[in-house]
Amino acid sequence: MACFVINVGNNYHSQIQKFTSETMNTRYQNPGRYRFAASVRLPAGCLLALLAFAGSVHPARADGFWSITQLPIQNVHAPVINNSGEVVWYLDASGIYSSTRGHLATSGLKPHLANSGEVVYEDYFGTAIGMYDLVSTTRGRLTFGGAIGVNSTYDVNSSGEIVYMQQDASGNNQIFSTTRGQITFDDANHYAPCINDYGEIIWGQYIAGVGSVTVSSTRGVLPENYGFYPYDLNNLGDICFDGSLVSPTAGYTSPHIFSSTHGPLINNADLYQWDGGMNDAGAIVWDAPVQPGSSTWYVYEGVWVVPGPASWVLVSAGGLF
């Protein structure tokens, strides 16, 4: 078993990524609280080698730590944050809410919040089961006839440009822009598009011989620390994404949120984080149960903190190093 991991470790990790990226596309099949947590059990003989391999993928960050705050926002879905610190989310059967503006819409799912304050979300207008249209809090209904499926993902920037996922005539998921038209054309499935205020678009896709990756419209295929299922892209080019961690008992587990700059938010394979959005300050929001298995969920905010020299002296004096 050890030889198997050593010989094809990178390819094995790519297959885990492919599995996760494909199964993550089912997360929104039910507009309510449909949550998917995946684990892939590994043969015992492979575990130590894979742990070492995973450590090389996500090295420990010694320059700081995540300071995590539980926000007073309970049992909601898909929180996102902008540069003003405003958080927007949706609540089952009652629509879209803002931490600063209150109730924004009486129906709708999966809001995306621009730095301009515009919120774009999907809503069902009875066109066809499972088909939705995009709506803006400032511009009204944007699409008609059921333009996107319930599994489609999308994003909006401060200029009002929206990127979204839609199937082409061949059945492949392609990325489209409301201002630039079709963005991707290759014979592959593309998913989870995000856009920043500079017009850079990123998305995830599986590339044969490479694995599951995040691709940028301006930077090409991004390094491995950018993951393969992006949640959000800020104006510095940093992203937060859904990735996997290795559990000694369960193997690879997901969903876990990572920062392309600082790695995992919570480096514990048995604690999951869902959804996710980030701003230019690098603050990331997500939702998760207050403890594993609980029916009570909260929105959490993580901020990367770099301690000053005095803090390091105190920690060292405490005998932790």
mmCIF file of C-alpha atoms in Angstrom:
data_model
loop_
_atom_site.group_PDB
_atom_site.id
_atom_site.type_symbol
_atom_site.label_atom_id
_atom_site.label_comp_id
_atom_site.label_asym_id
_atom_site.label_seq_id
_atom_site.Cartn_x
_atom_site.Cartn_y
_atom_site.Cartn_z
ATOM 1 C CA MET A 1 0.000 0.000 0.000
ATOM 2 C CA ALA A 2 2.791 2.414 0.831
ATOM 3 C CA CYS A 3 4.296 1.918 -2.626
ATOM 4 C CA PHE A 4 0.918 2.641 -4.210
ATOM 5 C CA VAL A 5 0.664 6.007 -2.456
ATOM 6 C CA ILE A 6 4.250 6.961 -3.217
ATOM 7 C CA ASN A 7 4.004 6.050 -6.863
ATOM 8 C CA VAL A 8 0.682 7.714 -7.672
ATOM 9 C CA GLY A 9 0.155 10.065 -4.764
ATOM 10 C CA ASN A 10 -0.457 13.169 -6.902
ATOM 11 C CA ASN A 11 -2.851 11.344 -9.184
ATOM 12 C CA TYR A 12 -4.659 9.842 -6.193
ATOM 13 C CA HIS A 13 -5.130 13.296 -4.711
ATOM 14 C CA SER A 14 -6.445 14.517 -8.077
ATOM 15 C CA GLN A 15 -9.033 11.743 -8.075
ATOM 16 C CA ILE A 16 -10.134 12.757 -4.578
ATOM 17 C CA GLN A 17 -10.434 16.321 -5.875
ATOM 18 C CA LYS A 18 -12.448 15.147 -8.867
ATOM 19 C CA PHE A 19 -14.777 13.186 -6.573
ATOM 20 C CA THR A 20 -15.264 16.150 -4.271
ATOM 21 C CA SER A 21 -15.741 18.744 -7.002
ATOM 22 C CA GLU A 22 -18.375 16.610 -8.712
ATOM 23 C CA THR A 23 -20.300 15.760 -5.558
ATOM 24 C CA MET A 24 -20.204 19.352 -4.350
ATOM 25 C CA ASN A 25 -22.316 20.279 -7.374
ATOM 26 C CA THR A 26 -25.259 18.545 -5.634
ATOM 27 C CA ARG A 27 -25.194 20.850 -2.604
ATOM 28 C CA TYR A 28 -28.117 22.987 -3.737
ATOM 29 C CA GLN A 29 -30.447 20.378 -5.230
ATOM 30 C CA ASN A 30 -32.828 21.143 -2.400
ATOM 31 C CA PRO A 31 -33.411 24.880 -1.829
ATOM 32 C CA GLY A 32 -33.732 24.139 1.900
ATOM 33 C CA ARG A 33 -30.932 23.037 4.216
ATOM 34 C CA TYR A 34 -29.415 20.336 2.035
ATOM 35 C CA ARG A 35 -25.927 19.708 3.390
ATOM 36 C CA PHE A 36 -23.406 17.298 2.016
ATOM 37 C CA ALA A 37 -20.344 16.214 3.957
ATOM 38 C CA ALA A 38 -18.052 13.767 2.215
ATOM 39 C CA SER A 39 -15.415 11.429 3.508
ATOM 40 C CA VAL A 40 -13.282 8.936 1.597
ATOM 41 C CA ARG A 41 -11.872 6.109 3.687
ATOM 42 C CA LEU A 42 -8.296 5.105 2.951
ATOM 43 C CA PRO A 43 -6.555 1.744 3.458
ATOM 44 C CA ALA A 44 -4.712 1.747 6.774
ATOM 45 C CA GLY A 45 -1.385 1.134 5.073
ATOM 46 C CA CYS A 46 -1.766 4.297 3.024
ATOM 47 C CA LEU A 47 -2.768 6.621 5.826
ATOM 48 C CA LEU A 48 0.613 7.770 7.138
ATOM 49 C CA ALA A 49 1.973 8.398 3.662
ATOM 50 C CA LEU A 50 -1.174 10.306 2.703
ATOM 51 C CA LEU A 51 -0.992 12.373 5.864
ATOM 52 C CA ALA A 52 2.531 13.360 4.924
ATOM 53 C CA PHE A 53 1.410 14.064 1.358
ATOM 54 C CA ALA A 54 -1.503 16.198 2.547
ATOM 55 C CA GLY A 55 0.857 18.118 4.794
ATOM 56 C CA SER A 56 2.909 19.066 1.764
ATOM 57 C CA VAL A 57 -0.240 20.319 0.012
ATOM 58 C CA HIS A 58 -1.366 22.543 2.873
ATOM 59 C CA PRO A 59 1.714 23.489 4.933
ATOM 60 C CA ALA A 60 1.319 24.999 8.376
ATOM 61 C CA ARG A 61 1.255 28.796 8.475
ATOM 62 C CA ALA A 62 3.479 30.121 11.260
ATOM 63 C CA ASP A 63 3.009 33.838 10.569
ATOM 64 C CA GLY A 64 -0.406 34.207 12.174
ATOM 65 C CA PHE A 65 -3.704 32.545 13.024
ATOM 66 C CA TRP A 66 -7.416 32.725 12.293
ATOM 67 C CA SER A 67 -9.459 34.669 14.835
ATOM 68 C CA ILE A 68 -13.008 33.283 14.558
ATOM 69 C CA THR A 69 -16.145 35.019 15.819
ATOM 70 C CA GLN A 70 -19.631 33.536 16.067
ATOM 71 C CA LEU A 71 -22.004 36.157 14.657
ATOM 72 C CA PRO A 72 -25.549 36.597 16.049
ATOM 73 C CA ILE A 73 -27.049 35.162 12.836
ATOM 74 C CA GLN A 74 -28.690 31.789 13.373
ATOM 75 C CA ASN A 75 -29.964 28.970 11.118
ATOM 76 C CA VAL A 76 -29.437 30.739 7.799
ATOM 77 C CA HIS A 77 -27.816 29.810 4.495
ATOM 78 C CA ALA A 78 -25.100 31.044 2.142
ATOM 79 C CA PRO A 79 -23.677 34.088 3.980
ATOM 80 C CA VAL A 80 -21.515 36.518 1.988
ATOM 81 C CA ILE A 81 -19.625 39.674 2.997
ATOM 82 C CA ASN A 82 -18.505 42.850 1.206
ATOM 83 C CA ASN A 83 -15.873 45.513 1.885
ATOM 84 C CA SER A 84 -18.257 47.455 4.150
ATOM 85 C CA GLY A 85 -18.502 44.432 6.440
ATOM 86 C CA GLU A 86 -22.167 43.912 5.520
ATOM 87 C CA VAL A 87 -23.255 40.265 5.610
ATOM 88 C CA VAL A 88 -26.143 38.985 3.471
ATOM 89 C CA TRP A 89 -27.814 35.559 3.613
ATOM 90 C CA TYR A 90 -31.058 33.767 2.852
ATOM 91 C CA LEU A 91 -33.549 32.119 5.181
ATOM 92 C CA ASP A 92 -35.843 29.251 4.236
ATOM 93 C CA ALA A 93 -39.285 30.407 3.041
ATOM 94 C CA SER A 94 -38.702 34.069 3.899
ATOM 95 C CA GLY A 95 -36.078 35.384 1.492
ATOM 96 C CA ILE A 96 -32.974 37.558 1.586
ATOM 97 C CA TYR A 97 -31.610 39.425 4.625
ATOM 98 C CA SER A 98 -28.817 41.904 5.375
ATOM 99 C CA SER A 99 -26.979 42.493 8.646
ATOM 100 C CA THR A 100 -27.279 46.265 8.099
ATOM 101 C CA ARG A 101 -30.415 46.726 5.967
ATOM 102 C CA GLY A 102 -32.719 44.034 7.300
ATOM 103 C CA HIS A 103 -35.179 42.138 5.101
ATOM 104 C CA LEU A 104 -34.292 42.749 1.439
ATOM 105 C CA ALA A 105 -36.636 40.336 -0.377
ATOM 106 C CA THR A 106 -39.484 38.067 0.682
ATOM 107 C CA SER A 107 -38.275 35.134 -1.435
ATOM 108 C CA GLY A 108 -35.089 33.993 -3.116
ATOM 109 C CA LEU A 109 -32.008 31.825 -2.643
ATOM 110 C CA LYS A 110 -28.205 32.024 -2.687
ATOM 111 C CA PRO A 111 -27.574 35.791 -2.574
ATOM 112 C CA HIS A 112 -24.349 37.321 -3.834
ATOM 113 C CA LEU A 113 -23.313 40.728 -2.535
ATOM 114 C CA ALA A 114 -21.303 43.305 -4.475
ATOM 115 C CA ASN A 115 -19.141 46.002 -2.902
ATOM 116 C CA SER A 116 -21.649 48.493 -4.349
ATOM 117 C CA GLY A 117 -24.323 47.011 -2.081
ATOM 118 C CA GLU A 118 -26.261 45.360 -4.912
ATOM 119 C CA VAL A 119 -27.486 41.870 -4.084
ATOM 120 C CA VAL A 120 -28.194 39.344 -6.834
ATOM 121 C CA TYR A 121 -30.075 36.148 -6.016
ATOM 122 C CA GLU A 122 -32.095 33.431 -7.725
ATOM 123 C CA ASP A 123 -35.858 33.028 -7.463
ATOM 124 C CA TYR A 124 -38.460 30.660 -8.831
ATOM 125 C CA PHE A 125 -41.190 32.074 -11.072
ATOM 126 C CA GLY A 126 -42.996 28.871 -12.048
ATOM 127 C CA THR A 127 -41.361 28.495 -15.458
ATOM 128 C CA ALA A 128 -40.212 24.895 -15.024
ATOM 129 C CA ILE A 129 -39.399 22.766 -12.018
ATOM 130 C CA GLY A 130 -35.788 23.297 -11.037
ATOM 131 C CA MET A 131 -35.302 26.348 -13.266
ATOM 132 C CA TYR A 132 -34.709 29.775 -11.716
ATOM 133 C CA ASP A 133 -34.127 33.371 -12.781
ATOM 134 C CA LEU A 134 -31.745 36.002 -11.434
ATOM 135 C CA VAL A 135 -33.057 39.011 -9.531
ATOM 136 C CA SER A 136 -31.269 42.169 -8.344
ATOM 137 C CA THR A 137 -32.208 44.264 -5.337
ATOM 138 C CA THR A 138 -31.453 47.392 -7.385
ATOM 139 C CA ARG A 139 -32.347 46.406 -10.975
ATOM 140 C CA GLY A 140 -35.220 43.995 -10.435
ATOM 141 C CA ARG A 141 -35.652 40.755 -12.350
ATOM 142 C CA LEU A 142 -32.674 40.220 -14.662
ATOM 143 C CA THR A 143 -33.492 37.018 -16.564
ATOM 144 C CA PHE A 144 -36.681 35.365 -17.792
ATOM 145 C CA GLY A 145 -37.839 31.909 -18.804
ATOM 146 C CA GLY A 146 -35.836 29.963 -16.227
ATOM 147 C CA ALA A 147 -32.316 30.965 -17.245
ATOM 148 C CA ILE A 148 -30.416 28.876 -14.675
ATOM 149 C CA GLY A 149 -30.858 25.524 -12.991
ATOM 150 C CA VAL A 150 -31.078 25.040 -9.251
ATOM 151 C CA ASN A 151 -27.478 23.740 -9.246
ATOM 152 C CA SER A 152 -26.123 26.762 -11.112
ATOM 153 C CA THR A 153 -23.684 29.064 -9.357
ATOM 154 C CA TYR A 154 -23.028 32.737 -10.079
ATOM 155 C CA ASP A 155 -21.483 35.968 -8.778
ATOM 156 C CA VAL A 156 -21.738 39.745 -9.280
ATOM 157 C CA ASN A 157 -19.223 42.609 -9.071
ATOM 158 C CA SER A 158 -19.631 46.306 -8.280
ATOM 159 C CA SER A 159 -20.138 47.134 -11.972
ATOM 160 C CA GLY A 160 -23.170 44.862 -12.077
ATOM 161 C CA GLU A 161 -21.538 42.216 -14.278
ATOM 162 C CA ILE A 162 -22.825 38.756 -13.416
ATOM 163 C CA VAL A 163 -21.072 35.491 -14.194
ATOM 164 C CA TYR A 164 -23.010 32.245 -14.076
ATOM 165 C CA MET A 165 -22.942 28.591 -15.046
ATOM 166 C CA GLN A 166 -25.223 27.208 -17.759
ATOM 167 C CA GLN A 167 -25.246 24.101 -19.930
ATOM 168 C CA ASP A 168 -24.341 24.362 -23.605
ATOM 169 C CA ALA A 169 -25.835 22.330 -26.472
ATOM 170 C CA SER A 170 -23.411 19.476 -25.738
ATOM 171 C CA GLY A 171 -24.471 19.238 -22.103
ATOM 172 C CA ASN A 172 -21.273 20.765 -20.698
ATOM 173 C CA ASN A 173 -21.496 23.373 -17.991
ATOM 174 C CA GLN A 174 -19.983 26.583 -19.371
ATOM 175 C CA ILE A 175 -19.318 29.991 -17.797
ATOM 176 C CA PHE A 176 -21.214 33.006 -19.127
ATOM 177 C CA SER A 177 -21.126 36.748 -18.396
ATOM 178 C CA THR A 178 -24.079 39.109 -18.703
ATOM 179 C CA THR A 179 -21.813 41.634 -20.452
ATOM 180 C CA ARG A 180 -19.237 39.480 -22.282
ATOM 181 C CA GLY A 181 -21.307 36.467 -23.269
ATOM 182 C CA GLN A 182 -19.868 32.964 -23.177
ATOM 183 C CA ILE A 183 -16.483 32.783 -21.426
ATOM 184 C CA THR A 184 -15.541 29.092 -21.634
ATOM 185 C CA PHE A 185 -15.893 26.864 -24.696
ATOM 186 C CA ASP A 186 -13.823 23.702 -24.126
ATOM 187 C CA ASP A 187 -15.344 20.239 -23.864
ATOM 188 C CA ALA A 188 -15.448 20.100 -20.065
ATOM 189 C CA ASN A 189 -17.648 20.945 -17.122
ATOM 190 C CA HIS A 190 -16.966 24.319 -15.502
ATOM 191 C CA TYR A 191 -18.449 25.361 -12.178
ATOM 192 C CA ALA A 192 -18.441 27.876 -9.309
ATOM 193 C CA PRO A 193 -17.653 31.093 -11.241
ATOM 194 C CA CYS A 194 -16.610 34.184 -9.259
ATOM 195 C CA ILE A 195 -15.788 37.707 -10.432
ATOM 196 C CA ASN A 196 -14.036 40.666 -8.796
ATOM 197 C CA ASP A 197 -14.328 44.399 -9.421
ATOM 198 C CA TYR A 198 -11.463 44.319 -11.940
ATOM 199 C CA GLY A 199 -13.382 41.879 -14.119
ATOM 200 C CA GLU A 200 -11.208 38.845 -13.392
ATOM 201 C CA ILE A 201 -13.299 35.666 -13.535
ATOM 202 C CA ILE A 202 -12.347 32.375 -11.930
ATOM 203 C CA TRP A 203 -14.006 28.966 -12.018
ATOM 204 C CA GLY A 204 -13.299 25.325 -11.230
ATOM 205 C CA GLN A 205 -12.895 22.524 -13.739
ATOM 206 C CA TYR A 206 -11.304 19.114 -14.167
ATOM 207 C CA ILE A 207 -8.426 18.958 -16.668
ATOM 208 C CA ALA A 208 -7.335 15.511 -17.800
ATOM 209 C CA GLY A 209 -3.756 14.806 -16.797
ATOM 210 C CA VAL A 210 -3.741 17.745 -14.387
ATOM 211 C CA GLY A 211 -6.650 17.206 -12.010
ATOM 212 C CA SER A 212 -9.283 19.507 -10.582
ATOM 213 C CA VAL A 213 -8.078 23.099 -10.599
ATOM 214 C CA THR A 214 -9.185 26.711 -10.372
ATOM 215 C CA VAL A 215 -8.768 28.654 -13.617
ATOM 216 C CA SER A 216 -8.560 32.450 -14.000
ATOM 217 C CA SER A 217 -9.570 34.419 -17.080
ATOM 218 C CA THR A 218 -6.426 36.545 -16.639
ATOM 219 C CA ARG A 219 -3.920 34.275 -14.857
ATOM 220 C CA GLY A 220 -4.686 30.878 -16.377
ATOM 221 C CA VAL A 221 -4.550 27.705 -14.268
ATOM 222 C CA LEU A 222 -3.891 28.750 -10.679
ATOM 223 C CA PRO A 223 -1.509 26.975 -8.278
ATOM 224 C CA GLU A 224 -2.741 24.214 -5.984
ATOM 225 C CA ASN A 225 -3.139 26.569 -3.011
ATOM 226 C CA TYR A 226 -6.100 28.091 -4.889
ATOM 227 C CA GLY A 227 -8.041 24.834 -4.661
ATOM 228 C CA PHE A 228 -10.586 23.650 -7.199
ATOM 229 C CA TYR A 229 -14.022 24.765 -5.931
ATOM 230 C CA PRO A 230 -13.910 28.553 -5.428
ATOM 231 C CA TYR A 231 -16.422 30.309 -3.202
ATOM 232 C CA ASP A 232 -15.321 33.925 -3.664
ATOM 233 C CA LEU A 233 -12.647 36.120 -5.267
ATOM 234 C CA ASN A 234 -11.552 39.487 -3.894
ATOM 235 C CA ASN A 235 -9.860 42.429 -5.604
ATOM 236 C CA LEU A 236 -6.408 41.312 -4.428
ATOM 237 C CA GLY A 237 -6.785 38.071 -6.357
ATOM 238 C CA ASP A 238 -7.173 35.980 -3.196
ATOM 239 C CA ILE A 239 -9.929 33.398 -3.006
ATOM 240 C CA CYS A 240 -11.682 31.277 -0.443
ATOM 241 C CA PHE A 241 -12.554 27.792 -1.579
ATOM 242 C CA ASP A 242 -13.975 24.455 -0.557
ATOM 243 C CA GLY A 243 -11.299 21.836 0.029
ATOM 244 C CA SER A 244 -10.592 18.606 1.870
ATOM 245 C CA LEU A 245 -8.605 17.616 4.949
ATOM 246 C CA VAL A 246 -7.322 14.240 6.091
ATOM 247 C CA SER A 247 -8.849 12.583 9.142
ATOM 248 C CA PRO A 248 -6.970 9.708 10.832
ATOM 249 C CA THR A 249 -10.259 7.766 10.977
ATOM 250 C CA ALA A 250 -12.334 8.963 8.002
ATOM 251 C CA GLY A 251 -9.721 9.724 5.350
ATOM 252 C CA TYR A 252 -10.349 12.776 3.157
ATOM 253 C CA THR A 253 -13.305 14.826 4.431
ATOM 254 C CA SER A 254 -15.149 17.840 3.040
ATOM 255 C CA PRO A 255 -16.441 20.566 3.062
ATOM 256 C CA HIS A 256 -13.702 22.689 4.642
ATOM 257 C CA ILE A 257 -13.011 26.329 3.789
ATOM 258 C CA PHE A 258 -9.514 27.415 2.798
ATOM 259 C CA SER A 259 -7.897 30.755 2.041
ATOM 260 C CA SER A 260 -5.521 30.784 -0.928
ATOM 261 C CA THR A 261 -3.170 32.885 1.213
ATOM 262 C CA HIS A 262 -3.454 31.324 4.678
ATOM 263 C CA GLY A 263 -4.701 27.776 4.214
ATOM 264 C CA PRO A 264 -7.524 26.100 6.163
ATOM 265 C CA LEU A 265 -9.755 28.178 8.420
ATOM 266 C CA ILE A 266 -10.101 25.323 10.908
ATOM 267 C CA ASN A 267 -7.438 22.655 10.538
ATOM 268 C CA ASN A 268 -9.648 19.881 11.891
ATOM 269 C CA ALA A 269 -10.919 17.245 9.465
ATOM 270 C CA ASP A 270 -13.940 16.465 11.659
ATOM 271 C CA LEU A 271 -15.301 20.052 11.764
ATOM 272 C CA TYR A 272 -17.062 21.166 8.582
ATOM 273 C CA GLN A 273 -17.783 24.616 7.126
ATOM 274 C CA TRP A 274 -20.442 25.348 4.494
ATOM 275 C CA ASP A 275 -20.835 28.097 1.905
ATOM 276 C CA GLY A 276 -18.433 31.029 2.225
ATOM 277 C CA GLY A 277 -17.643 34.555 1.084
ATOM 278 C CA MET A 278 -14.712 36.938 1.546
ATOM 279 C CA ASN A 279 -13.835 40.634 1.179
ATOM 280 C CA ASP A 280 -10.679 42.580 0.352
ATOM 281 C CA ALA A 281 -9.582 42.548 3.987
ATOM 282 C CA GLY A 282 -9.514 38.763 3.767
ATOM 283 C CA ALA A 283 -12.408 38.333 6.217
ATOM 284 C CA ILE A 284 -14.308 35.123 5.450
ATOM 285 C CA VAL A 285 -17.862 34.226 6.524
ATOM 286 C CA TRP A 286 -19.511 30.802 6.484
ATOM 287 C CA ASP A 287 -22.220 28.794 8.249
ATOM 288 C CA ALA A 288 -21.826 25.702 10.404
ATOM 289 C CA PRO A 289 -23.504 23.882 13.313
ATOM 290 C CA VAL A 290 -22.645 25.156 16.756
ATOM 291 C CA GLN A 291 -21.245 21.679 17.365
ATOM 292 C CA PRO A 292 -21.122 18.568 15.134
ATOM 293 C CA GLY A 293 -24.576 17.069 14.685
ATOM 294 C CA SER A 294 -26.419 20.045 16.177
ATOM 295 C CA SER A 295 -29.547 21.441 14.490
ATOM 296 C CA THR A 296 -28.513 24.935 15.600
ATOM 297 C CA TRP A 297 -26.337 26.708 13.046
ATOM 298 C CA TYR A 298 -24.584 30.083 13.170
ATOM 299 C CA VAL A 299 -22.717 32.334 10.797
ATOM 300 C CA TYR A 300 -19.026 32.644 11.655
ATOM 301 C CA GLU A 301 -16.439 35.213 10.588
ATOM 302 C CA GLY A 302 -12.734 34.488 10.365
ATOM 303 C CA VAL A 303 -10.043 37.180 10.260
ATOM 304 C CA TRP A 304 -6.332 36.472 9.852
ATOM 305 C CA VAL A 305 -4.338 37.905 12.758
ATOM 306 C CA VAL A 306 -0.572 38.387 12.829
ATOM 307 C CA PRO A 307 0.617 38.731 16.439
ATOM 308 C CA GLY A 308 3.137 41.424 17.325
ATOM 309 C CA PRO A 309 6.565 40.592 18.780
ATOM 310 C CA ALA A 310 5.290 40.975 22.354
ATOM 311 C CA SER A 311 2.641 38.301 21.739
ATOM 312 C CA TRP A 312 5.226 35.843 20.449
ATOM 313 C CA VAL A 313 7.389 36.416 23.530
ATOM 314 C CA LEU A 314 4.443 35.683 25.830
ATOM 315 C CA VAL A 315 3.485 32.531 23.951
ATOM 316 C CA SER A 316 7.082 31.296 23.968
ATOM 317 C CA ALA A 317 7.372 31.998 27.678
ATOM 318 C CA GLY A 318 4.266 29.898 28.225
ATOM 319 C CA GLY A 319 6.190 26.833 27.130
ATOM 320 C CA LEU A 320 4.319 26.127 23.868
ATOM 321 C CA PHE A 321 7.488 26.103 21.782
#
